[in-house]
Coordinates of C-alpha atoms and ligand atoms in Angstrom, one line a residue:
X204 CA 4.6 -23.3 -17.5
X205 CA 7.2 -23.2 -15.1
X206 CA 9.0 -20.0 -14.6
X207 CA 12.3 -20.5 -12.3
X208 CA 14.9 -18.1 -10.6
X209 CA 12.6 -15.2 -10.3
X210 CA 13.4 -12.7 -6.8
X211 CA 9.4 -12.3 -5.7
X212 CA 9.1 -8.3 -5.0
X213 CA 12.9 -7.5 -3.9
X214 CA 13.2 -11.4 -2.4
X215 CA 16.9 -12.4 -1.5
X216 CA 16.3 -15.9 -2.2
X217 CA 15.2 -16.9 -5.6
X218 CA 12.2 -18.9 -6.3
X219 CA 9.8 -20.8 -9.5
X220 CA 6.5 -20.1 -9.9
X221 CA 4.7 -22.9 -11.6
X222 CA 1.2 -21.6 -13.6
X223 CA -1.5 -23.3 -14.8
X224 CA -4.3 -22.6 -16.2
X225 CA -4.0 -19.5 -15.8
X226 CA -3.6 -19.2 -12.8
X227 CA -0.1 -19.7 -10.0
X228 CA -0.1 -23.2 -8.9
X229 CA 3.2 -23.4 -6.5
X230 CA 5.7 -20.6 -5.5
X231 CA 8.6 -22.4 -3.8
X232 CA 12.5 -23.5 -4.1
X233 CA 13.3 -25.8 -6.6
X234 CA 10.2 -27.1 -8.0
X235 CA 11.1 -29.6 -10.3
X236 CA 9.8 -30.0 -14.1
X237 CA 7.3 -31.9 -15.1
X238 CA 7.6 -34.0 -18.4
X239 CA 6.7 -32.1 -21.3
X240 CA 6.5 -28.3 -19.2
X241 CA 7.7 -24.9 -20.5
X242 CA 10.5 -23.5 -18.7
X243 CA 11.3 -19.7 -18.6
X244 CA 14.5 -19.6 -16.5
X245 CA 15.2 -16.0 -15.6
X246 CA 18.7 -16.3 -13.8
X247 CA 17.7 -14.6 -11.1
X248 CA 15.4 -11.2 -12.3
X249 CA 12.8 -9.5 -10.4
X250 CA 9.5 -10.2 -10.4
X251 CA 6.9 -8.4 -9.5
X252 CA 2.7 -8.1 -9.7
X253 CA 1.5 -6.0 -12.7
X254 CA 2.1 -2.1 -13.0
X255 CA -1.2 0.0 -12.6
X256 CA -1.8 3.8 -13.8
X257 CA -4.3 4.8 -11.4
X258 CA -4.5 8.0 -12.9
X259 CA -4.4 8.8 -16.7
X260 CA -6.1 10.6 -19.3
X261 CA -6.7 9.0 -22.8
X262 CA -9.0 10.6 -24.2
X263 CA -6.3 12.9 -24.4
X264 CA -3.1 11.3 -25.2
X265 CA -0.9 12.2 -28.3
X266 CA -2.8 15.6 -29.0
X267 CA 0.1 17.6 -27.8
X268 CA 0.5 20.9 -29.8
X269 CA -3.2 20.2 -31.5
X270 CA -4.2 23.5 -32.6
X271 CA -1.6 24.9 -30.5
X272 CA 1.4 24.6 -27.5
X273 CA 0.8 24.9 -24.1
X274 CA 3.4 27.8 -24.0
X275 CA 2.3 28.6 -20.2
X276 CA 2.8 25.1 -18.7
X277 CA -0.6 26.0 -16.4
X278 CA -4.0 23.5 -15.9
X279 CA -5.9 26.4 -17.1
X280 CA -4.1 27.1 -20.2
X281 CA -4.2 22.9 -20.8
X282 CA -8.2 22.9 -20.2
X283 CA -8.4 26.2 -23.1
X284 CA -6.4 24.4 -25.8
X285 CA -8.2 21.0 -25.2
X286 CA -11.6 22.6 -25.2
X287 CA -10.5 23.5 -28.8
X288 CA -9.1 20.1 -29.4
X289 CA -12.3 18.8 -28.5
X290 CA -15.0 19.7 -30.7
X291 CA -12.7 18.2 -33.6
X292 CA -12.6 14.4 -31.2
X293 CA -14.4 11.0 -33.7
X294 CA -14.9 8.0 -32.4
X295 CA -12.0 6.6 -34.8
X296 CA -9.6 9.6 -33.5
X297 CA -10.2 8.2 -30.3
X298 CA -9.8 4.9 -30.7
X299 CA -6.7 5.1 -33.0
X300 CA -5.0 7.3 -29.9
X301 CA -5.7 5.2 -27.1
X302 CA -5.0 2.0 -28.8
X303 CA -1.4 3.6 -29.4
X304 CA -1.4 4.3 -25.5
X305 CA -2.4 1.5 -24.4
X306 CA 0.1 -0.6 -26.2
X307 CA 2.8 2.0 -25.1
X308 CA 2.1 1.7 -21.3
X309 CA 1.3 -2.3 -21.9
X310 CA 5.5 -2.7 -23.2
X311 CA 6.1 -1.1 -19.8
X312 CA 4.1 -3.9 -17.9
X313 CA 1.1 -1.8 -16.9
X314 CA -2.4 -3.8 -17.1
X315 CA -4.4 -1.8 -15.5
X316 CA -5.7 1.4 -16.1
X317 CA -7.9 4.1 -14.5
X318 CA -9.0 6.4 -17.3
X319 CA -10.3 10.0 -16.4
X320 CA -12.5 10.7 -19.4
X321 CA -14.1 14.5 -20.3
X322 CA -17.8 14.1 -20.3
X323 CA -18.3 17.8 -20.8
X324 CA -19.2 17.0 -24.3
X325 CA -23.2 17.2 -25.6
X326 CA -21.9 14.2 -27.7
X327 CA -19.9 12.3 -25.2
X328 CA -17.6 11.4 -28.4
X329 CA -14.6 10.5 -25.8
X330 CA -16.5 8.2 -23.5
X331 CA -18.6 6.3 -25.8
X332 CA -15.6 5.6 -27.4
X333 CA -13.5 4.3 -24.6
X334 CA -16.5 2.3 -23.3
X335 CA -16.0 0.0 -26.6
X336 CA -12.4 0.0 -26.4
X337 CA -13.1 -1.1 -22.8
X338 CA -14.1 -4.3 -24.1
X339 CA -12.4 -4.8 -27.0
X340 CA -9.2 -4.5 -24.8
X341 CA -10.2 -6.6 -21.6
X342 CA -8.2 -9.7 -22.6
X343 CA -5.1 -7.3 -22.5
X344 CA -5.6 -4.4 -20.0
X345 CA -8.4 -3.6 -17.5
X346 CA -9.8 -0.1 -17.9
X347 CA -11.6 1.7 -15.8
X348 CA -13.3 4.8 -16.5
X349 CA -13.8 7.9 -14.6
X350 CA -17.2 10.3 -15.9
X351 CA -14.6 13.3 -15.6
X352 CA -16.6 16.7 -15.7
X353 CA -13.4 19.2 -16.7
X354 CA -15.2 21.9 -17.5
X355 CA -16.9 21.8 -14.2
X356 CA -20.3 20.4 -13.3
X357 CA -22.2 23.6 -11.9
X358 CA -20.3 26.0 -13.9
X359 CA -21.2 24.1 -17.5
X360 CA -24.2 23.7 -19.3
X361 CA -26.1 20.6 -18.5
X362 CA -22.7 19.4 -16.4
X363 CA -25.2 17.7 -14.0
X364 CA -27.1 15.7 -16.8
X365 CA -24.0 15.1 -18.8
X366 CA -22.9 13.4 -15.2
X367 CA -26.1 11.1 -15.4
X368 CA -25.3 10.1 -19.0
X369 CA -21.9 9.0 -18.6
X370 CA -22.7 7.0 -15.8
X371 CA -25.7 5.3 -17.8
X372 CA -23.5 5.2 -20.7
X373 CA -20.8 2.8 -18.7
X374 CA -18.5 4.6 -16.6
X375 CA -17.1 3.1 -13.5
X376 CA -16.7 5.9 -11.4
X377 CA -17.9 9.9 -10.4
X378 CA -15.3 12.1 -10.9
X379 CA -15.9 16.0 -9.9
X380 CA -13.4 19.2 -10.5
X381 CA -14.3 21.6 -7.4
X382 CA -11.5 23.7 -7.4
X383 CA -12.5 24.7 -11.0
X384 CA -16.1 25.7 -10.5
X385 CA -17.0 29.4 -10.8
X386 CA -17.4 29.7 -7.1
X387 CA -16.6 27.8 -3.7
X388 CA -20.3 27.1 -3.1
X389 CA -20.6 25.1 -6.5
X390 CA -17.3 23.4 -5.4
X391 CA -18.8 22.1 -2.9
X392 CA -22.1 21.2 -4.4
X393 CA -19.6 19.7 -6.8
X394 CA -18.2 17.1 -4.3
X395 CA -22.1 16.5 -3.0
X396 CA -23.2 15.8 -6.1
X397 CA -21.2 13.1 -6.9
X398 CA -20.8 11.4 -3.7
X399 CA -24.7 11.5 -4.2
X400 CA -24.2 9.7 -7.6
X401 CA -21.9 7.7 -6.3
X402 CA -24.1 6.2 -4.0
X403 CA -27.3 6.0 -6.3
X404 CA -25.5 3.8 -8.5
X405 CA -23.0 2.2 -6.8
X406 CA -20.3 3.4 -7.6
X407 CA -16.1 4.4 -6.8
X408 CA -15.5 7.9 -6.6
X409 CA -12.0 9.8 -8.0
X410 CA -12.1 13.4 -7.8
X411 CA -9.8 16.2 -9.4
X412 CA -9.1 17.7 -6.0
X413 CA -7.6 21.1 -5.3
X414 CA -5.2 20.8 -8.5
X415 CA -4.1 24.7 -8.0
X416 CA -1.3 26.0 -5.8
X417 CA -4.3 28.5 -3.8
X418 CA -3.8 27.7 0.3
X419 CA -7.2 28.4 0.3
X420 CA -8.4 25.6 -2.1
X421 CA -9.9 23.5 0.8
X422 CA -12.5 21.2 -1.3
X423 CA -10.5 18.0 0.3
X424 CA -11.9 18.5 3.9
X425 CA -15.1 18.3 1.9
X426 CA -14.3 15.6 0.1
X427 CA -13.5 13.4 2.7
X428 CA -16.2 14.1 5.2
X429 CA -18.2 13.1 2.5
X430 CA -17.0 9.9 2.3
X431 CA -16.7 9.3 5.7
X432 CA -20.6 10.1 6.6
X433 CA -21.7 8.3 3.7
X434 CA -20.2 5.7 4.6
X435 CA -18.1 5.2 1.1
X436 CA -14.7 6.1 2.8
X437 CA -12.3 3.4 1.0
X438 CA -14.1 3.9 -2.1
X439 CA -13.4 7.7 -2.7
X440 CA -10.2 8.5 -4.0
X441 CA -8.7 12.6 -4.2
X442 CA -6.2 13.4 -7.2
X443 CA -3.3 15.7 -7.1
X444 CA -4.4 17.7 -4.4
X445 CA -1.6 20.1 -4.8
X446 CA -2.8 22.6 -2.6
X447 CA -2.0 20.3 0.0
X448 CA 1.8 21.6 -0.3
X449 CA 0.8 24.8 0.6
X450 CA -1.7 24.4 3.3
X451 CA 0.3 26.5 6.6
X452 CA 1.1 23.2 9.3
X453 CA -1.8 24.7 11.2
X454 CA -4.7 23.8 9.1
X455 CA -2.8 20.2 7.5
X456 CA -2.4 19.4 11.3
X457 CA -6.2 19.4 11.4
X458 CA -7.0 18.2 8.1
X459 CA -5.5 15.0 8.6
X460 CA -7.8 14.1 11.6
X461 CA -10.5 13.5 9.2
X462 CA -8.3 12.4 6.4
X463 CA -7.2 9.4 8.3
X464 CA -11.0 8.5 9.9
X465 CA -12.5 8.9 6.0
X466 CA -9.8 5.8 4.8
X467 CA -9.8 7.8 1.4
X468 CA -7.0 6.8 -1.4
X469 CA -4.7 9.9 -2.9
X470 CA -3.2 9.9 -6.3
X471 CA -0.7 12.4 -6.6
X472 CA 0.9 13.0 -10.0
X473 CA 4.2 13.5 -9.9
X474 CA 5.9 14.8 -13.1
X475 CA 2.6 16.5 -14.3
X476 CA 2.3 18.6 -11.1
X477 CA 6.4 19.1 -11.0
X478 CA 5.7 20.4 -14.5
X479 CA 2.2 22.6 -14.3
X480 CA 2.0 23.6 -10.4
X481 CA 4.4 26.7 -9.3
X482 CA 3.6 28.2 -11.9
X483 CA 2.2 31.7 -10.9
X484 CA 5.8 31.7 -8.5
X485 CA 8.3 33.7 -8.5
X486 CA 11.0 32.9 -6.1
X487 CA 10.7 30.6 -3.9
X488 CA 8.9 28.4 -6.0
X489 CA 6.4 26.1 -4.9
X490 CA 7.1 22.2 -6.0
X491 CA 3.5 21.8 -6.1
X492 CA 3.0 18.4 -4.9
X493 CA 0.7 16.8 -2.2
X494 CA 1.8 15.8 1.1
X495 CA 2.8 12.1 0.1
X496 CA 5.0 11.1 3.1
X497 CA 3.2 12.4 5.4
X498 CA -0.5 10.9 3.9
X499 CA 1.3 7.3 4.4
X500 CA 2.5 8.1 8.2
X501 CA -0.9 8.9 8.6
X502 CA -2.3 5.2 7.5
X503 CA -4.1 6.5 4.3
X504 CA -3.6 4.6 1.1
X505 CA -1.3 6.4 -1.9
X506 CA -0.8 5.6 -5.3
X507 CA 1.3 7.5 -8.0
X508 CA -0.6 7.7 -11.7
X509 CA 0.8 9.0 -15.1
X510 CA -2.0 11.3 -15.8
X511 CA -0.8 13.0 -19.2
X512 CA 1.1 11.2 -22.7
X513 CA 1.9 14.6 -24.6
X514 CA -1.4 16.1 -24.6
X515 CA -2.5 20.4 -23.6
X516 CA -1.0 19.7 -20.0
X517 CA 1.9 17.4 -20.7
X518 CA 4.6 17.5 -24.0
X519 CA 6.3 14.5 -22.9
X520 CA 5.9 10.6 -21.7
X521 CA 5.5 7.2 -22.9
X522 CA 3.3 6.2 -20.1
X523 CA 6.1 4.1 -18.7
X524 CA 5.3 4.0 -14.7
X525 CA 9.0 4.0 -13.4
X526 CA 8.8 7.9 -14.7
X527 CA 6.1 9.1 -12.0
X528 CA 8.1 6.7 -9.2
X529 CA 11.3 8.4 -9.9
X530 CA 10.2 11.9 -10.1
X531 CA 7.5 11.4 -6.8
X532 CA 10.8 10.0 -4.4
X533 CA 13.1 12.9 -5.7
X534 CA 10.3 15.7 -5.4
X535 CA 8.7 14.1 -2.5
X536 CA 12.0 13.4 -0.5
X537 CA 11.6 10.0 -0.5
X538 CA 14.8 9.0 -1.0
X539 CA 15.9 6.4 2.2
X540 CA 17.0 2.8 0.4
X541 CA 13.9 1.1 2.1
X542 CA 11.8 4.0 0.7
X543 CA 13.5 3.0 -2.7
X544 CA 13.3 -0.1 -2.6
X545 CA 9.6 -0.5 -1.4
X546 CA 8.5 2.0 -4.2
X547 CA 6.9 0.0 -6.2
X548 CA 3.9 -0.5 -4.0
X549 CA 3.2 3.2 -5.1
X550 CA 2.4 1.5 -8.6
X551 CA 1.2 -1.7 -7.7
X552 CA -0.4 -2.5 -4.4
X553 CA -1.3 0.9 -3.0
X554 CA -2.7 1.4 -6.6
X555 CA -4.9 -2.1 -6.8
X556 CA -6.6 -0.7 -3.5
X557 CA -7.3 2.8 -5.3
X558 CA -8.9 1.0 -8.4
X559 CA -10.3 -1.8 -5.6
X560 CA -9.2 -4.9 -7.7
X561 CA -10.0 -8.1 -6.5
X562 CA -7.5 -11.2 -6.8
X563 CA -4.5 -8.8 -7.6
X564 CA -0.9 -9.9 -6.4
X565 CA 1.3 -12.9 -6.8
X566 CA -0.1 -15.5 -4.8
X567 CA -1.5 -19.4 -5.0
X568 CA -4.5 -19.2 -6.5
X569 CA -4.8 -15.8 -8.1
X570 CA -4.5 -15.2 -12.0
X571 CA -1.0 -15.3 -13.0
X572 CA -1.0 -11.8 -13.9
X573 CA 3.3 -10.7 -13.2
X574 CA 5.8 -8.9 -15.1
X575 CA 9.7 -9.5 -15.3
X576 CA 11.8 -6.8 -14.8
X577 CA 15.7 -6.6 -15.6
X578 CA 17.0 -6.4 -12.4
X579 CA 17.2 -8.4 -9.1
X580 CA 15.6 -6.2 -6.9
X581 CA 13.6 -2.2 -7.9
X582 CA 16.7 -0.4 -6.4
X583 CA 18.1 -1.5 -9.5
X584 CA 15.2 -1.6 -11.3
X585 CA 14.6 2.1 -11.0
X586 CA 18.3 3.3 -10.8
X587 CA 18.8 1.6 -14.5
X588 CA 15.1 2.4 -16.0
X589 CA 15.1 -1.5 -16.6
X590 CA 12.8 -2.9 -19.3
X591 CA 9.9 -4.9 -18.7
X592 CA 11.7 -8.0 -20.4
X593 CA 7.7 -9.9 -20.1
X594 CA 4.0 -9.2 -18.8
X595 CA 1.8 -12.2 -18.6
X596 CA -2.0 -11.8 -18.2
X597 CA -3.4 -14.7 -16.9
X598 CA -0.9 -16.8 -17.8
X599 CA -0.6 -14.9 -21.2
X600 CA 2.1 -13.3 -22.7
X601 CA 1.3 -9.5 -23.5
X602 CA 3.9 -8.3 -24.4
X603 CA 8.1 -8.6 -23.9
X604 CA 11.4 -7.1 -24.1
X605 CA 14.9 -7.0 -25.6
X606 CA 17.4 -5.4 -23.7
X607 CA 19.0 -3.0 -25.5
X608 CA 22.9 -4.2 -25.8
X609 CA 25.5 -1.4 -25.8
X610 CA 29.3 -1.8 -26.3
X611 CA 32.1 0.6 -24.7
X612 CA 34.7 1.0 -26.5
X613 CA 37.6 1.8 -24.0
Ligands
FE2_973 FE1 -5.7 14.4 -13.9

């Protein structure tokens, strides 16, 4: 196949990309068809390497207002009504959910997912459940599961066993909750714990990290000395870590010493912690987000994730990644044309490090994984909400778009 007038990731120039077997073949001006070759000529529209969610929860999605509304908007309420939600969870309510998710994030051109998944269930109904759909789905979307403990590890029964399971059950990475442990010790046993598992097993490591607005939740400087005297560094990624936007200068000053010698990836979430931090404000009002400009400047790796599709935390979302990228640059002050324009990496690249993907990007030789947005560069792209008009999965189509046409009238 031989796809011509494409801009490569905000290119001036236009280029064709010529793929076979799966895999791209040239990049260059003006390649010329060969007799008998597909042509898709886009007429100059961006294109750009798959969109990845490096932070979601499906075991979750679509259970918004099941038994009830989150009428608080806070984590805590969130983790009582899904604890509810959960003892009803089948394998076939599962599957039925995340197979609608999935195809809703896959029209948006994402192919990649990381997948927190509660394994504070005796049954582990979520994850065993997932694990099939894992494989059942690989041909269309790479998931990768976190063994998420959300009721806490050392504060619930069995959490540490439950831990063990999951991992021997199939899942790709040790997640932990410190900052909602009964106490700060079992935080911080938390974070030991799994890095422990972590390295027992070989495995990445993606924890829920200081997801409150407290300036005193501090589990990160854990965290990443962790990984940086184990030795796992790159391989441990911290979520949200909210209380990051309240640290005093002082302390953040400091912290970042050992942030940038651990290498660690961030996630930060940007429309779910917009929506659920701040919370316990008055005035002023905290935007509860973690310090993503200044985590770059300081050379460490951050990606932006969806985390919720209307579930106990989150009543909105389609799962569409331009959502978190627009919300992160507005709330996060982001807002320079380069900063715009180089966005995407926050949902791409920066993201394929987090989830350590091998063979990721549009380049000779790798799998002719892309997607074709409708626009010529991600200014545009973001400005307009354009559609995904295709995703192609190694050299497959996945799934494609029709711009919606509207007429004015004066
Ligand atoms: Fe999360």
């Amino acid at each position: 196949m031989l796809i011509k007038n494409v801009f490569l990731e905000n290119a001036k120039e236009a280029v064709d990309v010529r793929v076979k077997d799966g895999k791209f073949e040239t990049i260059a001006k003006n390649i010329t068809k060969k007799a008998g070759e597909n042509v898709l000529d886009l007429g100059g529209k961006l294109m750009l390497p798959p969109f990845i969610d490096s932070h979601m929860h499906l075991d979750s999605v679509l259970t918004a207002g099941e038994p009830v509304w989150n009428l608080s908007g806070t984590l805590f309420e969130g983790i009582e009504i899904w604890s509810k939600r959960k003892q009803t969870l089948t394998a076939d309510d599962v599957k039925s959910r995340v197979n609608r998710a999935v195809r809703m994030q896959a029209a948006h051109g994402i192919q990649h997912i990381r997948t927190h998944v509660d394994v504070t269930d005796e049954k582990l109904t979520a994850l065993k459940a997932i694990v099939e759909l894992r494989e059942e789905l690989k041909n269309f979307v790479n998931i990768q599961i976190v063994a998420f403990p959300q009721e806490g590890i050392m504060s619930y029964k069995n959490g540490r066993a439950l831990m063990e399971r999951a991992i021997a059950e199939g899942a790709d990475v040790v997640g932990a909750i410190p900052h909602f442990e009964y106490t700060r010790e079992y935080g911080v046993e938390s974070v030991n714990f799994a890095i422990e598992l972590a390295l027992k097993h070989n495995k990445l490591v993606d924890i829920h990290c200081d997801e409150i607005d407290d300036d005193a939740s501090r589990f990160l400087e854990t965290v990443a000395t962790r990984a940086y005297e184990s030795g796992l560094k790159s391989k441990v990624t911290a979520s949200h870590t909210t209380a990051m936007g309240s640290y005093n200068n002082a302390y953040a000053y400091k912290l970042f010493r050992i942030l940038g010698k651990s290498d660690i990836n961030f996630v930060s979430n940007p429309h779910i912690n917009t929506h659920i931090q701040g919370r316990t404000d008055t005035y002023p009002k905290r935007r509860g987000l973690t310090r993503v400009k200044e985590l770059l400047a300081n050379g460490n790796n951050v990606s932006f994730g969806y985390d919720c599709i209307q579930d106990p935390w989150y009543p909105l979302g389609t799962g569409n990644m331009l959502d978190p990228v627009h919300m992160g640059l507005h709330v996060c002050q982001m807002m320079g044309y380069e900063e715009i324009l180089n966005s995407y990496k926050l949902v791409t690249t920066n993201a394929a490090k987090t989830l350590s993907l091998k063979n990721y990007g549009i380049k000779k030789g790798n799998p002719a994984s892309f997607i074709i947005l409708d626009a010529t560069n991600f200014h545009e792209a973001l400005s307009t909400r354009a559609p995904v008009l295709y995703s192609y999965k190694n050299g497959n189509l996945l799934a494609s778009t029709q711009p919606a046409k509207t007429q004015i009238t004066f």
